[in-house]
PDB file of C-alpha atoms in Angstrom:
ATOM      1  CA  HIS A 286       0.067   0.037  -0.313  1.00 91.00           C
ATOM      2  CA  VAL A 287       0.990   3.451  -0.691  1.00 93.00           C
ATOM      3  CA  GLN A 288       2.950   5.362   2.034  1.00 96.00           C
ATOM      4  CA  LEU A 289       4.307   8.438   2.493  1.00 97.00           C
ATOM      5  CA  VAL A 290       6.686   9.715   5.470  1.00 97.00           C
ATOM      6  CA  GLU A 291       7.441  12.898   6.917  1.00 98.00           C
ATOM      7  CA  SER A 292      10.684  14.091   8.590  1.00 97.00           C
ATOM      8  CA  GLY A 293      12.645  17.451   9.451  1.00 97.00           C
ATOM      9  CA  GLY A 294      10.061  19.272  11.843  1.00 95.00           C
ATOM     10  CA  GLY A 295      10.935  20.401  14.478  1.00 96.00           C
ATOM     11  CA  SER A 296      11.269  23.746  16.854  1.00 97.00           C
ATOM     12  CA  VAL A 297      12.960  26.492  15.294  1.00 97.00           C
ATOM     13  CA  GLN A 298      13.318  29.497  15.957  1.00 97.00           C
ATOM     14  CA  ALA A 299      12.107  32.476  13.696  1.00 98.00           C
ATOM     15  CA  GLY A 300      14.323  33.481  10.892  1.00 98.00           C
ATOM     16  CA  GLY A 301      15.644  30.064  11.079  1.00 98.00           C
ATOM     17  CA  SER A 302      15.743  27.204   8.690  1.00 97.00           C
ATOM     18  CA  LEU A 303      14.832  23.431   8.235  1.00 96.00           C
ATOM     19  CA  THR A 304      14.531  21.369   5.785  1.00 98.00           C
ATOM     20  CA  LEU A 305      11.277  18.537   5.231  1.00 98.00           C
ATOM     21  CA  LEU A 306      11.863  15.225   3.598  1.00 98.00           C
ATOM     22  CA  CYS A 307       8.907  13.041   2.718  1.00 98.00           C
ATOM     23  CA  VAL A 308      10.020   9.600   1.476  1.00 96.00           C
ATOM     24  CA  SER A 309       6.894   7.044  -0.511  1.00 95.00           C
ATOM     25  CA  SER A 310       6.582   4.092  -1.593  1.00 92.00           C
ATOM     26  CA  GLY A 311       4.013   1.045  -2.826  1.00 92.00           C
ATOM     27  CA  TYR A 312       2.873   2.672  -5.847  1.00 91.00           C
ATOM     28  CA  SER A 313       1.732   0.899  -9.064  1.00 89.00           C
ATOM     29  CA  TYR A 314       3.149   3.325 -10.574  1.00 86.00           C
ATOM     30  CA  SER A 315       4.410   7.385 -10.023  1.00 87.00           C
ATOM     31  CA  PRO A 316       2.778   9.916  -8.762  1.00 90.00           C
ATOM     32  CA  TYR A 317       3.007  12.904 -11.494  1.00 91.00           C
ATOM     33  CA  THR A 318       2.909  15.436  -8.911  1.00 95.00           C
ATOM     34  CA  MET A 319       3.344  15.963  -5.028  1.00 96.00           C
ATOM     35  CA  GLY A 320       3.460  18.708  -2.816  1.00 97.00           C
ATOM     36  CA  TRP A 321       3.195  19.645   0.277  1.00 98.00           C
ATOM     37  CA  PHE A 322       0.787  21.194   2.482  1.00 98.00           C
ATOM     38  CA  ARG A 323       0.053  22.872   5.908  1.00 98.00           C
ATOM     39  CA  ARG A 324      -2.633  22.822   8.679  1.00 97.00           C
ATOM     40  CA  LEU A 325      -2.050  26.140  11.044  1.00 92.00           C
ATOM     41  CA  PRO A 326      -3.750  25.596  14.702  1.00 86.00           C
ATOM     42  CA  GLY A 327      -7.297  25.927  14.073  1.00 90.00           C
ATOM     43  CA  GLN A 328      -7.708  26.607  10.093  1.00 92.00           C
ATOM     44  CA  GLU A 329      -7.643  24.498   7.218  1.00 93.00           C
ATOM     45  CA  ARG A 330      -5.045  22.897   5.192  1.00 94.00           C
ATOM     46  CA  GLU A 331      -3.340  24.922   2.946  1.00 96.00           C
ATOM     47  CA  GLY A 332      -1.098  24.554  -0.167  1.00 97.00           C
ATOM     48  CA  VAL A 333       2.147  25.483   0.458  1.00 98.00           C
ATOM     49  CA  ALA A 334       4.114  23.622  -2.678  1.00 98.00           C
ATOM     50  CA  ALA A 335       3.790  21.679  -5.450  1.00 97.00           C
ATOM     51  CA  ILE A 336       6.562  19.896  -8.231  1.00 96.00           C
ATOM     52  CA  ALA A 337       5.250  18.077 -11.319  1.00 94.00           C
ATOM     53  CA  GLY A 338       6.570  15.623 -13.217  1.00 91.00           C
ATOM     54  CA  ASP A 339       8.011  17.809 -15.624  1.00 91.00           C
ATOM     55  CA  GLY A 340       9.938  20.105 -12.976  1.00 92.00           C
ATOM     56  CA  ARG A 341       7.029  22.878 -12.793  1.00 95.00           C
ATOM     57  CA  THR A 342       6.603  23.848  -9.670  1.00 97.00           C
ATOM     58  CA  ASP A 343       4.022  25.556  -7.262  1.00 97.00           C
ATOM     59  CA  TYR A 344       4.107  27.730  -4.764  1.00 98.00           C
ATOM     60  CA  ALA A 345       1.809  29.484  -2.209  1.00 97.00           C
ATOM     61  CA  ASP A 346       2.245  33.500  -1.826  1.00 97.00           C
ATOM     62  CA  THR A 347       2.763  32.587   1.681  1.00 96.00           C
ATOM     63  CA  VAL A 348       5.852  30.915   1.501  1.00 97.00           C
ATOM     64  CA  LYS A 349       7.277  32.193  -2.082  1.00 97.00           C
ATOM     65  CA  GLY A 350      10.577  33.452  -2.147  1.00 97.00           C
ATOM     66  CA  ARG A 351      11.355  31.589   1.508  1.00 98.00           C
ATOM     67  CA  ALA A 352      10.559  27.746  -0.108  1.00 98.00           C
ATOM     68  CA  THR A 353      12.038  25.975  -2.050  1.00 98.00           C
ATOM     69  CA  ILE A 354      10.667  22.428  -3.400  1.00 98.00           C
ATOM     70  CA  SER A 355      12.685  19.564  -4.836  1.00 97.00           C
ATOM     71  CA  ARG A 356      12.066  15.792  -6.328  1.00 95.00           C
ATOM     72  CA  ASP A 357      13.790  12.702  -6.981  1.00 91.00           C
ATOM     73  CA  GLY A 358      11.483  10.993  -9.318  1.00 76.00           C
ATOM     74  CA  ALA A 359      12.989   8.201  -9.936  1.00 80.00           C
ATOM     75  CA  LYS A 360      12.509   7.492  -5.746  1.00 80.00           C
ATOM     76  CA  ASN A 361       9.216   9.657  -5.308  1.00 89.00           C
ATOM     77  CA  ILE A 362      11.476  11.277  -2.567  1.00 95.00           C
ATOM     78  CA  ILE A 363      10.650  14.809  -2.425  1.00 97.00           C
ATOM     79  CA  ALA A 364      12.238  17.724   0.102  1.00 98.00           C
ATOM     80  CA  LEU A 365      10.590  21.365   1.199  1.00 98.00           C
ATOM     81  CA  GLU A 366      13.671  23.790   1.824  1.00 98.00           C
ATOM     82  CA  MET A 367      12.351  26.661   4.204  1.00 98.00           C
ATOM     83  CA  ASP A 368      14.079  29.915   5.557  1.00 97.00           C
ATOM     84  CA  SER A 369      13.960  33.036   7.441  1.00 98.00           C
ATOM     85  CA  LEU A 370      11.005  31.068   9.322  1.00 98.00           C
ATOM     86  CA  LYS A 371       7.936  33.402  10.601  1.00 97.00           C
ATOM     87  CA  PRO A 372       6.045  32.148  13.799  1.00 96.00           C
ATOM     88  CA  GLU A 373       2.947  32.106  11.720  1.00 95.00           C
ATOM     89  CA  ASP A 374       4.907  28.705   9.268  1.00 97.00           C
ATOM     90  CA  THR A 375       3.749  26.636  12.551  1.00 96.00           C
ATOM     91  CA  ALA A 376       1.841  23.818  11.789  1.00 97.00           C
ATOM     92  CA  THR A 377       1.939  20.696  10.915  1.00 98.00           C
ATOM     93  CA  TYR A 378       3.225  19.777   6.909  1.00 98.00           C
ATOM     94  CA  TYR A 379       1.842  16.757   5.102  1.00 98.00           C
ATOM     95  CA  CYS A 380       3.524  15.208   1.820  1.00 98.00           C
ATOM     96  CA  THR A 381       1.033  14.536  -0.370  1.00 97.00           C
ATOM     97  CA  ALA A 382       0.500  12.565  -4.115  1.00 96.00           C
ATOM     98  CA  SER A 383      -1.356  13.590  -6.794  1.00 94.00           C
ATOM     99  CA  PHE A 384      -1.856  11.397 -10.523  1.00 92.00           C
ATOM    100  CA  TRP A 385      -3.383  14.853 -11.595  1.00 87.00           C
ATOM    101  CA  SER A 386      -0.983  16.138 -14.559  1.00 84.00           C
ATOM    102  CA  GLY A 387      -0.940  19.618 -13.345  1.00 85.00           C
ATOM    103  CA  CYS A 388       0.686  21.449 -10.473  1.00 89.00           C
ATOM    104  CA  SER A 389      -1.997  22.280  -8.237  1.00 89.00           C
ATOM    105  CA  LEU A 390      -2.362  23.004  -4.640  1.00 94.00           C
ATOM    106  CA  VAL A 391      -5.698  22.521  -4.354  1.00 93.00           C
ATOM    107  CA  ALA A 392      -6.121  19.869  -1.927  1.00 93.00           C
ATOM    108  CA  GLY A 393      -8.503  17.735  -3.797  1.00 93.00           C
ATOM    109  CA  TYR A 394      -5.630  17.103  -6.402  1.00 94.00           C
ATOM    110  CA  HIS A 395      -3.526  15.329  -3.860  1.00 95.00           C
ATOM    111  CA  ARG A 396      -4.794  11.188  -3.171  1.00 95.00           C
ATOM    112  CA  TYR A 397      -2.387  10.532  -1.129  1.00 96.00           C
ATOM    113  CA  TRP A 398      -1.067  11.855   2.152  1.00 97.00           C
ATOM    114  CA  GLY A 399       1.190  11.691   4.566  1.00 98.00           C
ATOM    115  CA  GLN A 400       0.328  11.560   8.459  1.00 97.00           C
ATOM    116  CA  GLY A 401       2.737  15.167   8.470  1.00 97.00           C
ATOM    117  CA  THR A 402       5.188  16.669  11.066  1.00 97.00           C
ATOM    118  CA  GLN A 403       4.975  19.205  13.544  1.00 97.00           C
ATOM    119  CA  VAL A 404       7.001  22.128  13.003  1.00 98.00           C
ATOM    120  CA  THR A 405       7.273  25.257  15.386  1.00 98.00           C
ATOM    121  CA  VAL A 406       8.729  28.706  15.352  1.00 97.00           C
ATOM    122  CA  SER A 407       9.345  31.227  17.944  1.00 96.00           C
TER     123      SER A 407
END
């Protein structure tokens, strides 16, 4: 069965940086798009970054310029590097996989989700 396992979360001081990693497996065929979403305390989940099989990327305006998503397509591993972290980046971050041909930050297009990793910025 499909598994997405996130790692790299933790507590970071404001202005610092971190890298989240997602290792996924179990697919019959590789997902076209993979991404990162987050759920801030008391809020709905929101898209953070996505990367498609052709290399296209998309970022939420809230992280644009501070985040970089990358992918090892052969291994279905993605990473999210974030710097200049702010307290408002505090959230649970989820890795996702989509078989849609676009590069979307719409949650409904992402079929598989990891369990999440907590990031706390103070």
